[in-house]
Amino acid sequence: MADEKTTQSSNAPANTPNTIEALYLEDRRFAPPTEFRKNAVLSDEDIYARAARDPEAFWAEQAEKVHWFKKWDKVREWNAPWVKWFLGGKTNVAYNCLDRHLSTDRRNKAALIWEGEPGDERVLTYNDLHREVSKFSNVLKGLGVRKGDRVAIYMPMIPELAIAMLACTRIGAPHTIVFGGFSPESLRDRINDAQANVVITSDGGWRRGAILPLKKNVDEAIAECPSIKACVVVERIGAAANITMHEGRDHWWHELMKGISQVCPAEEMDSEDPLYILYTSGTTAKPKGILHTTGGYLVGVTSTFQWVFDYRDNDVYFCTADIGWVTGHSYIVYGPLSNGATSLMYEGSPDWPDKDRFWAIVEKYRVNILYTAPTAIRSFMGWGLEYPRKHDLTSLRLIGSVGEPINPEAWMWYHEHIGGGRCPVVDTWWQTETGSILISPLPGITTTKPGSATRPLPGIEADIFDENGNSVPLGGGGYLVLKAPWPSIARTIYGDADRYAKTYFSRYSPDVYFTGDGAKRDKDGYYWLMGRVDDVMNVSGHRISTTEVESALVNHPSVAEAAVVGKAHSIKGQAVVAFVTLKSDGANMAPAEKIAELKKHVANKIGALARPEEIYLTAELPKTRSGKIMRRLLRDIAEGRAMGDTTTLADPGVVARLRDKYEAAEQ
Ligand code: PRX
């Protein structure tokens, strides 16, 4: 059984006294601009009180706004920790994202604007997207995919990725999308856990002018995936990808699509039928397959997209995430399209071919709403104002942030230099497990403070608890919890319901969802997120488990033991730092070479995103008398802090020796 550790001990929140003081000195306030407020989708504060008075009625009212083949019989059934929403309702998420708009003026509106690499572009109207999705749905059926079967997707950010996921959704086959930066091994493990029958990929992807070998990775992965019967390959690169197609197993996307019917009615799905599985890192080495279901997720992403981004029909909306993460699922594809929005999808990096690429895209498509991550914003700050200043950004009217705490300086820079001082900033807190945004300003209502995600959205019952489960009064800090379920909450961890209950609902009681995040609430009741309190790191907005990286390291033949911590990093938020002891025969090369080899090993095992920034070879690791590695002390060492309590150490001298070594290496 997976053992989720949700204690504070090894990875306490990054809330040193100094940063907390700084928050309390933060007195800048930004009220919604009058013009914005006047036209905003939501401008009446009363929505919070209304939702709090009767959350079920409130969510039912939101559910009325999407299409149901058959309306639900019951809004919610809650047997903590298990919950169901809109019981008995029949709907289809792809129908809501496509068919629903065809009988409206949106029929010929751009659904997806795609900006590719190198310089490719494509626009798909709702009508186009509906046709392509219907055709690919028939392709999947032709390959034997039936309702309930899982389909793995490992693709670059190209329109076929959105088409593939909507096709799965249309026929009721849960997709599991694996970010293209993951290694073949990570892909293999996810496919095997989900027992997917089909995998969809491309011959490769473009990344800063280089080719990502996606199909080759798939070949390597599925050599050990007995459940896979077919592999569909989009031709993105051409001959330069130099791939091999395996007779009988591999099929070209364009060949399968030739001449296939464009009629495929959407499957009527039960509200609680699975929609997708998305793997995310927990505190053990094995990623968790977060399972989202149909009705509640649809209601969650549809309403929050409209509220938080204040979406209006002529807006062009650009979310810079990759669809391989939950942000892309909920806020590039499902939330925007179910609202009939124009969603811009970009294949490449922010600095390719130059560091002004995002701003060039904003100018080119007259983007109105931009949603990006603090790590990107901090990079932009470092690159300098010359890049945004080269472009006309006056089309922007709202800008958002997601993925990690945004420091007040980054917030201010974003507000001033990208938002031109006129755009509300929405700092949105949520997780893969929450499915949709839970804490965020409402841009026409909320006065923002730089660095605070402000308040829980209407219908969300958040709180901050102390160790013992008491609500911490305003002005205090503790653990962020959610005291009642919301429609888009993940229903389980695929194949491991026990782990779900244990991870999220055992810290306090089965009716309290434990987020794993530390937070403070100021005297106005505003939430300030402080980072993870468990063994999960947040590197450039990506969740990485310390245990997963440790497992990768000890898998190397020269490594005896490894301890991994996240260290504060000015651009990435956190960086991976590893302390490694080698086996006696492991020191068979110069330390610098060994370190380079180990970094590469982690990247090969998990993916480049997990590559340690720093590795320290050491003769010993600090352990408690019961043999547990004290990561908290290692974090103190890595961040150059005064040491916490070391009385439980078996050998207190270890820390001093380690610190001396670390400091020597730093110089
Ligand atoms: O620690 C929080 C941080 O990201 C975690 C969730 O990661 P993931 O499931 O990968 O989803 C990321 C995108 C929704 C959270 O537990 N996090 C996310 N958004 C914020 C944040 N921390 C502070 N402020 C945010 N706005």
PDB file of C-alpha atoms in Angstrom, residues 409-646:
ATOM      1  CA  GLU A 409       7.446  41.865  -6.747  1.00  0.00           C
ATOM      2  CA  ALA A 410       6.569  39.522  -9.597  1.00  0.00           C
ATOM      3  CA  TRP A 411       2.890  40.368  -9.179  1.00  0.00           C
ATOM      4  CA  MET A 412       3.687  44.107  -9.382  1.00  0.00           C
ATOM      5  CA  TRP A 413       5.917  43.685 -12.400  1.00  0.00           C
ATOM      6  CA  TYR A 414       3.228  41.658 -14.184  1.00  0.00           C
ATOM      7  CA  HIS A 415       0.573  44.199 -13.293  1.00  0.00           C
ATOM      8  CA  GLU A 416       2.611  47.191 -14.391  1.00  0.00           C
ATOM      9  CA  HIS A 417       4.567  45.979 -17.374  1.00  0.00           C
ATOM     10  CA  ILE A 418       2.289  43.398 -18.927  1.00  0.00           C
ATOM     11  CA  GLY A 419      -1.074  44.585 -17.673  1.00  0.00           C
ATOM     12  CA  GLY A 420      -0.173  48.229 -18.254  1.00  0.00           C
ATOM     13  CA  GLY A 421      -1.501  49.007 -14.780  1.00  0.00           C
ATOM     14  CA  ARG A 422      -5.065  48.641 -16.068  1.00  0.00           C
ATOM     15  CA  CYS A 423      -5.667  44.869 -16.071  1.00  0.00           C
ATOM     16  CA  PRO A 424      -6.906  43.059 -12.980  1.00  0.00           C
ATOM     17  CA  VAL A 425      -4.499  40.287 -11.946  1.00  0.00           C
ATOM     18  CA  VAL A 426      -6.075  36.979 -10.940  1.00  0.00           C
ATOM     19  CA  ASP A 427      -3.771  34.782  -8.869  1.00  0.00           C
ATOM     20  CA  THR A 428      -5.553  31.433  -8.995  1.00  0.00           C
ATOM     21  CA  TRP A 429      -4.928  28.646  -6.491  1.00  0.00           C
ATOM     22  CA  TRP A 430      -5.960  25.099  -7.294  1.00  0.00           C
ATOM     23  CA  GLN A 431      -4.553  21.594  -7.893  1.00  0.00           C
ATOM     24  CA  THR A 432      -4.800  18.632 -10.233  1.00  0.00           C
ATOM     25  CA  GLU A 433      -7.112  17.115  -7.628  1.00  0.00           C
ATOM     26  CA  THR A 434      -9.419  20.110  -7.374  1.00  0.00           C
ATOM     27  CA  GLY A 435     -10.104  20.077 -11.137  1.00  0.00           C
ATOM     28  CA  SER A 436     -10.877  23.777 -11.220  1.00  0.00           C
ATOM     29  CA  ILE A 437      -9.822  27.029  -9.571  1.00  0.00           C
ATOM     30  CA  LEU A 438     -10.883  27.276  -5.922  1.00  0.00           C
ATOM     31  CA  ILE A 439      -9.201  30.408  -4.573  1.00  0.00           C
ATOM     32  CA  SER A 440      -8.960  33.497  -6.753  1.00  0.00           C
ATOM     33  CA  PRO A 441     -10.122  37.058  -7.025  1.00  0.00           C
ATOM     34  CA  LEU A 442     -13.289  37.709  -8.994  1.00  0.00           C
ATOM     35  CA  PRO A 443     -11.939  40.462 -11.220  1.00  0.00           C
ATOM     36  CA  GLY A 444     -15.046  42.663 -11.184  1.00  0.00           C
ATOM     37  CA  ILE A 445     -15.536  42.334  -7.435  1.00  0.00           C
ATOM     38  CA  THR A 446     -12.338  41.657  -5.508  1.00  0.00           C
ATOM     39  CA  THR A 447      -9.786  44.224  -4.449  1.00  0.00           C
ATOM     40  CA  THR A 448      -6.462  42.473  -4.935  1.00  0.00           C
ATOM     41  CA  LYS A 449      -3.265  42.563  -2.912  1.00  0.00           C
ATOM     42  CA  PRO A 450       0.008  41.635  -4.650  1.00  0.00           C
ATOM     43  CA  GLY A 451       0.936  38.083  -3.672  1.00  0.00           C
ATOM     44  CA  SER A 452      -2.422  36.962  -2.312  1.00  0.00           C
ATOM     45  CA  ALA A 453      -4.833  34.636  -4.098  1.00  0.00           C
ATOM     46  CA  THR A 454      -7.437  36.563  -2.070  1.00  0.00           C
ATOM     47  CA  ARG A 455     -10.597  34.555  -1.255  1.00  0.00           C
ATOM     48  CA  PRO A 456     -12.188  31.170  -1.908  1.00  0.00           C
ATOM     49  CA  LEU A 457     -14.580  31.342  -4.837  1.00  0.00           C
ATOM     50  CA  PRO A 458     -18.326  31.289  -4.212  1.00  0.00           C
ATOM     51  CA  GLY A 459     -19.449  27.811  -3.202  1.00  0.00           C
ATOM     52  CA  ILE A 460     -16.013  26.841  -1.822  1.00  0.00           C
ATOM     53  CA  GLU A 461     -15.653  26.256   1.910  1.00  0.00           C
ATOM     54  CA  ALA A 462     -11.957  26.691   2.679  1.00  0.00           C
ATOM     55  CA  ASP A 463     -10.309  27.146   6.043  1.00  0.00           C
ATOM     56  CA  ILE A 464      -6.899  27.122   7.682  1.00  0.00           C
ATOM     57  CA  PHE A 465      -6.355  24.522  10.375  1.00  0.00           C
ATOM     58  CA  ASP A 466      -3.668  24.095  12.996  1.00  0.00           C
ATOM     59  CA  GLU A 467      -2.026  20.739  13.774  1.00  0.00           C
ATOM     60  CA  ASN A 468      -5.063  19.674  15.795  1.00  0.00           C
ATOM     61  CA  GLY A 469      -7.745  20.602  13.336  1.00  0.00           C
ATOM     62  CA  ASN A 470      -8.783  23.890  14.911  1.00  0.00           C
ATOM     63  CA  SER A 471      -9.539  26.770  12.629  1.00  0.00           C
ATOM     64  CA  VAL A 472      -6.756  29.331  12.931  1.00  0.00           C
ATOM     65  CA  PRO A 473      -8.055  32.835  13.614  1.00  0.00           C
ATOM     66  CA  LEU A 474      -7.476  35.619  11.089  1.00  0.00           C
ATOM     67  CA  GLY A 475      -3.864  36.723  11.155  1.00  0.00           C
ATOM     68  CA  GLY A 476      -2.558  33.181  11.678  1.00  0.00           C
ATOM     69  CA  GLY A 477      -1.163  30.422   9.514  1.00  0.00           C
ATOM     70  CA  GLY A 478      -1.462  26.668   9.177  1.00  0.00           C
ATOM     71  CA  TYR A 479      -2.732  24.086   6.730  1.00  0.00           C
ATOM     72  CA  LEU A 480      -5.139  24.902   3.933  1.00  0.00           C
ATOM     73  CA  VAL A 481      -8.191  22.627   4.016  1.00  0.00           C
ATOM     74  CA  LEU A 482     -11.536  22.384   2.248  1.00  0.00           C
ATOM     75  CA  LYS A 483     -14.463  21.568   4.461  1.00  0.00           C
ATOM     76  CA  ALA A 484     -17.018  20.515   1.897  1.00  0.00           C
ATOM     77  CA  PRO A 485     -16.752  18.938  -1.549  1.00  0.00           C
ATOM     78  CA  TRP A 486     -17.175  20.984  -4.719  1.00  0.00           C
ATOM     79  CA  PRO A 487     -18.373  19.556  -8.052  1.00  0.00           C
ATOM     80  CA  SER A 488     -14.980  19.141  -9.777  1.00  0.00           C
ATOM     81  CA  ILE A 489     -13.127  17.406  -6.929  1.00  0.00           C
ATOM     82  CA  ALA A 490     -11.253  14.267  -8.045  1.00  0.00           C
ATOM     83  CA  ARG A 491     -13.300  11.211  -7.158  1.00  0.00           C
ATOM     84  CA  THR A 492     -10.461   8.786  -6.510  1.00  0.00           C
ATOM     85  CA  ILE A 493      -6.941   7.728  -7.364  1.00  0.00           C
ATOM     86  CA  TYR A 494      -7.317   5.302 -10.213  1.00  0.00           C
ATOM     87  CA  GLY A 495      -7.071   1.781  -8.878  1.00  0.00           C
ATOM     88  CA  ASP A 496      -6.211   2.890  -5.351  1.00  0.00           C
ATOM     89  CA  ALA A 497      -9.194   4.231  -3.431  1.00  0.00           C
ATOM     90  CA  ASP A 498      -7.402   3.622  -0.122  1.00  0.00           C
ATOM     91  CA  ARG A 499      -4.573   5.887  -1.087  1.00  0.00           C
ATOM     92  CA  TYR A 500      -7.101   8.568  -2.037  1.00  0.00           C
ATOM     93  CA  ALA A 501      -8.837   8.400   1.327  1.00  0.00           C
ATOM     94  CA  LYS A 502      -5.547   8.290   3.158  1.00  0.00           C
ATOM     95  CA  THR A 503      -3.839  11.104   1.286  1.00  0.00           C
ATOM     96  CA  TYR A 504      -6.606  13.664   1.290  1.00  0.00           C
ATOM     97  CA  PHE A 505      -9.046  12.734   4.022  1.00  0.00           C
ATOM     98  CA  SER A 506      -7.126  11.229   6.912  1.00  0.00           C
ATOM     99  CA  ARG A 507      -5.128  14.202   8.184  1.00  0.00           C
ATOM    100  CA  TYR A 508      -8.135  15.552  10.110  1.00  0.00           C
ATOM    101  CA  SER A 509     -11.375  13.715   9.361  1.00  0.00           C
ATOM    102  CA  PRO A 510     -13.035  12.082   6.359  1.00  0.00           C
ATOM    103  CA  ASP A 511     -15.037  15.206   5.580  1.00  0.00           C
ATOM    104  CA  VAL A 512     -12.043  17.561   5.488  1.00  0.00           C
ATOM    105  CA  TYR A 513      -9.892  17.644   2.354  1.00  0.00           C
ATOM    106  CA  PHE A 514      -6.236  18.199   3.167  1.00  0.00           C
ATOM    107  CA  THR A 515      -4.555  20.173   0.380  1.00  0.00           C
ATOM    108  CA  GLY A 516      -0.925  19.630   1.359  1.00  0.00           C
ATOM    109  CA  ASP A 517      -0.384  23.403   1.225  1.00  0.00           C
ATOM    110  CA  GLY A 518       0.515  25.808   3.986  1.00  0.00           C
ATOM    111  CA  ALA A 519      -1.322  29.124   4.053  1.00  0.00           C
ATOM    112  CA  LYS A 520      -1.897  32.238   6.110  1.00  0.00           C
ATOM    113  CA  ARG A 521      -4.923  34.425   6.323  1.00  0.00           C
ATOM    114  CA  ASP A 522      -4.552  38.115   7.005  1.00  0.00           C
ATOM    115  CA  LYS A 523      -6.836  40.323   9.043  1.00  0.00           C
ATOM    116  CA  ASP A 524      -9.088  40.886   6.020  1.00  0.00           C
ATOM    117  CA  GLY A 525      -9.515  37.141   5.544  1.00  0.00           C
ATOM    118  CA  TYR A 526      -7.273  37.068   2.450  1.00  0.00           C
ATOM    119  CA  TYR A 527      -5.370  33.833   1.800  1.00  0.00           C
ATOM    120  CA  TRP A 528      -1.613  33.835   1.244  1.00  0.00           C
ATOM    121  CA  LEU A 529      -0.362  30.490  -0.063  1.00  0.00           C
ATOM    122  CA  MET A 530       2.986  29.453   1.380  1.00  0.00           C
ATOM    123  CA  GLY A 531       3.929  26.322  -0.588  1.00  0.00           C
ATOM    124  CA  ARG A 532       3.752  22.586   0.044  1.00  0.00           C
ATOM    125  CA  VAL A 533       3.999  21.139   3.509  1.00  0.00           C
ATOM    126  CA  ASP A 534       4.664  17.566   2.386  1.00  0.00           C
ATOM    127  CA  ASP A 535       7.442  15.880   0.431  1.00  0.00           C
ATOM    128  CA  VAL A 536       6.376  17.423  -2.834  1.00  0.00           C
ATOM    129  CA  MET A 537       8.498  20.059  -4.553  1.00  0.00           C
ATOM    130  CA  ASN A 538       7.165  22.703  -6.879  1.00  0.00           C
ATOM    131  CA  VAL A 539       9.742  23.296  -9.598  1.00  0.00           C
ATOM    132  CA  SER A 540       8.694  25.867 -12.190  1.00  0.00           C
ATOM    133  CA  GLY A 541       5.090  25.169 -11.278  1.00  0.00           C
ATOM    134  CA  HIS A 542       5.515  21.396 -11.724  1.00  0.00           C
ATOM    135  CA  ARG A 543       4.932  18.991  -8.903  1.00  0.00           C
ATOM    136  CA  ILE A 544       7.829  16.655  -8.305  1.00  0.00           C
ATOM    137  CA  SER A 545       8.074  14.200  -5.456  1.00  0.00           C
ATOM    138  CA  THR A 546      11.295  14.112  -3.440  1.00  0.00           C
ATOM    139  CA  THR A 547      10.821  10.360  -3.038  1.00  0.00           C
ATOM    140  CA  GLU A 548      10.477   9.843  -6.779  1.00  0.00           C
ATOM    141  CA  VAL A 549      13.805  11.574  -7.429  1.00  0.00           C
ATOM    142  CA  GLU A 550      15.428   9.649  -4.571  1.00  0.00           C
ATOM    143  CA  SER A 551      14.206   6.377  -6.059  1.00  0.00           C
ATOM    144  CA  ALA A 552      15.656   7.345  -9.420  1.00  0.00           C
ATOM    145  CA  LEU A 553      18.993   8.116  -7.785  1.00  0.00           C
ATOM    146  CA  VAL A 554      19.258   4.932  -5.751  1.00  0.00           C
ATOM    147  CA  ASN A 555      18.420   3.008  -8.875  1.00  0.00           C
ATOM    148  CA  HIS A 556      21.841   4.066 -10.204  1.00  0.00           C
ATOM    149  CA  PRO A 557      24.373   1.288  -9.588  1.00  0.00           C
ATOM    150  CA  SER A 558      26.873   3.559  -7.799  1.00  0.00           C
ATOM    151  CA  VAL A 559      24.421   5.123  -5.357  1.00  0.00           C
ATOM    152  CA  ALA A 560      23.965   3.782  -1.843  1.00  0.00           C
ATOM    153  CA  GLU A 561      21.589   6.375  -0.481  1.00  0.00           C
ATOM    154  CA  ALA A 562      20.028   9.652  -1.542  1.00  0.00           C
ATOM    155  CA  ALA A 563      18.053  12.439   0.055  1.00  0.00           C
ATOM    156  CA  VAL A 564      16.342  15.076  -2.046  1.00  0.00           C
ATOM    157  CA  VAL A 565      15.020  18.468  -1.026  1.00  0.00           C
ATOM    158  CA  GLY A 566      13.558  21.491  -2.766  1.00  0.00           C
ATOM    159  CA  LYS A 567      15.641  24.617  -2.368  1.00  0.00           C
ATOM    160  CA  ALA A 568      14.260  28.137  -2.866  1.00  0.00           C
ATOM    161  CA  HIS A 569      15.182  29.333  -6.363  1.00  0.00           C
ATOM    162  CA  SER A 570      14.701  32.847  -7.706  1.00  0.00           C
ATOM    163  CA  ILE A 571      13.236  31.783 -11.068  1.00  0.00           C
ATOM    164  CA  LYS A 572      11.942  28.249 -10.628  1.00  0.00           C
ATOM    165  CA  GLY A 573      10.400  28.777  -7.193  1.00  0.00           C
ATOM    166  CA  GLN A 574      12.176  25.642  -6.032  1.00  0.00           C
ATOM    167  CA  ALA A 575      15.114  23.696  -7.416  1.00  0.00           C
ATOM    168  CA  VAL A 576      15.905  20.029  -6.838  1.00  0.00           C
ATOM    169  CA  VAL A 577      18.932  19.467  -4.588  1.00  0.00           C
ATOM    170  CA  ALA A 578      20.197  15.959  -3.869  1.00  0.00           C
ATOM    171  CA  PHE A 579      22.574  14.664  -1.235  1.00  0.00           C
ATOM    172  CA  VAL A 580      24.017  11.353  -2.297  1.00  0.00           C
ATOM    173  CA  THR A 581      26.218   8.740  -0.677  1.00  0.00           C
ATOM    174  CA  LEU A 582      28.031   6.460  -3.088  1.00  0.00           C
ATOM    175  CA  LYS A 583      28.692   2.760  -2.712  1.00  0.00           C
ATOM    176  CA  SER A 584      32.283   1.985  -1.887  1.00  0.00           C
ATOM    177  CA  ASP A 585      32.947   1.022  -5.499  1.00  0.00           C
ATOM    178  CA  GLY A 586      30.812   3.917  -6.779  1.00  0.00           C
ATOM    179  CA  ALA A 587      33.522   6.566  -6.689  1.00  0.00           C
ATOM    180  CA  ASN A 588      35.038   5.213  -9.876  1.00  0.00           C
ATOM    181  CA  MET A 589      35.331   8.572 -11.592  1.00  0.00           C
ATOM    182  CA  ALA A 590      36.003  12.212 -10.751  1.00  0.00           C
ATOM    183  CA  PRO A 591      33.224  13.719  -8.579  1.00  0.00           C
ATOM    184  CA  ALA A 592      32.220  16.283 -11.211  1.00  0.00           C
ATOM    185  CA  GLU A 593      31.762  13.554 -13.794  1.00  0.00           C
ATOM    186  CA  LYS A 594      29.853  11.376 -11.360  1.00  0.00           C
ATOM    187  CA  ILE A 595      27.533  14.261 -10.542  1.00  0.00           C
ATOM    188  CA  ALA A 596      26.897  14.954 -14.224  1.00  0.00           C
ATOM    189  CA  GLU A 597      26.175  11.268 -14.762  1.00  0.00           C
ATOM    190  CA  LEU A 598      23.709  11.181 -11.868  1.00  0.00           C
ATOM    191  CA  LYS A 599      21.882  14.287 -13.096  1.00  0.00           C
ATOM    192  CA  LYS A 600      21.538  12.708 -16.506  1.00  0.00           C
ATOM    193  CA  HIS A 601      20.363   9.484 -14.930  1.00  0.00           C
ATOM    194  CA  VAL A 602      17.486  11.249 -13.148  1.00  0.00           C
ATOM    195  CA  ALA A 603      16.497  13.050 -16.357  1.00  0.00           C
ATOM    196  CA  ASN A 604      16.466   9.719 -18.202  1.00  0.00           C
ATOM    197  CA  LYS A 605      14.470   7.975 -15.496  1.00  0.00           C
ATOM    198  CA  ILE A 606      11.800  10.616 -14.871  1.00  0.00           C
ATOM    199  CA  GLY A 607      12.175  13.423 -17.382  1.00  0.00           C
ATOM    200  CA  ALA A 608      14.276  16.567 -17.743  1.00  0.00           C
ATOM    201  CA  LEU A 609      11.977  18.470 -15.399  1.00  0.00           C
ATOM    202  CA  ALA A 610      13.235  16.405 -12.437  1.00  0.00           C
ATOM    203  CA  ARG A 611      16.956  16.843 -13.176  1.00  0.00           C
ATOM    204  CA  PRO A 612      18.650  17.965  -9.944  1.00  0.00           C
ATOM    205  CA  GLU A 613      20.074  21.451 -10.035  1.00  0.00           C
ATOM    206  CA  GLU A 614      22.737  20.471  -7.509  1.00  0.00           C
ATOM    207  CA  ILE A 615      24.041  17.129  -6.301  1.00  0.00           C
ATOM    208  CA  TYR A 616      26.331  16.821  -3.288  1.00  0.00           C
ATOM    209  CA  LEU A 617      28.326  13.668  -2.766  1.00  0.00           C
ATOM    210  CA  THR A 618      28.672  13.013   0.916  1.00  0.00           C
ATOM    211  CA  ALA A 619      29.925  10.209   3.127  1.00  0.00           C
ATOM    212  CA  GLU A 620      26.847  10.313   5.374  1.00  0.00           C
ATOM    213  CA  LEU A 621      23.320  11.666   5.680  1.00  0.00           C
ATOM    214  CA  PRO A 622      21.682  13.067   8.815  1.00  0.00           C
ATOM    215  CA  LYS A 623      19.375  10.447  10.292  1.00  0.00           C
ATOM    216  CA  THR A 624      17.178  10.097  13.320  1.00  0.00           C
ATOM    217  CA  ARG A 625      17.936   7.319  15.745  1.00  0.00           C
ATOM    218  CA  SER A 626      15.272   5.253  14.029  1.00  0.00           C
ATOM    219  CA  GLY A 627      17.126   5.680  10.745  1.00  0.00           C
ATOM    220  CA  LYS A 628      14.894   8.228   9.023  1.00  0.00           C
ATOM    221  CA  ILE A 629      16.716  10.765   6.869  1.00  0.00           C
ATOM    222  CA  MET A 630      16.067  14.275   8.143  1.00  0.00           C
ATOM    223  CA  ARG A 631      15.267  16.177   4.995  1.00  0.00           C
ATOM    224  CA  ARG A 632      14.301  19.270   6.962  1.00  0.00           C
ATOM    225  CA  LEU A 633      17.900  19.674   8.073  1.00  0.00           C
ATOM    226  CA  LEU A 634      19.138  19.174   4.559  1.00  0.00           C
ATOM    227  CA  ARG A 635      16.803  21.905   3.409  1.00  0.00           C
ATOM    228  CA  ASP A 636      18.162  24.193   6.080  1.00  0.00           C
ATOM    229  CA  ILE A 637      21.666  23.421   4.867  1.00  0.00           C
ATOM    230  CA  ALA A 638      20.763  23.922   1.209  1.00  0.00           C
ATOM    231  CA  GLU A 639      19.058  27.222   1.930  1.00  0.00           C
ATOM    232  CA  GLY A 640      21.836  28.397   4.247  1.00  0.00           C
ATOM    233  CA  ARG A 641      19.531  28.688   7.264  1.00  0.00           C
ATOM    234  CA  ALA A 642      20.355  28.329  10.914  1.00  0.00           C
ATOM    235  CA  MET A 643      19.818  24.737  11.941  1.00  0.00           C
ATOM    236  CA  GLY A 644      16.520  23.690  13.524  1.00  0.00           C
ATOM    237  CA  ASP A 645      16.254  21.136  16.272  1.00  0.00           C
ATOM    238  CA  THR A 646      18.937  18.483  15.886  1.00  0.00           C
TER     239      THR A 646
END
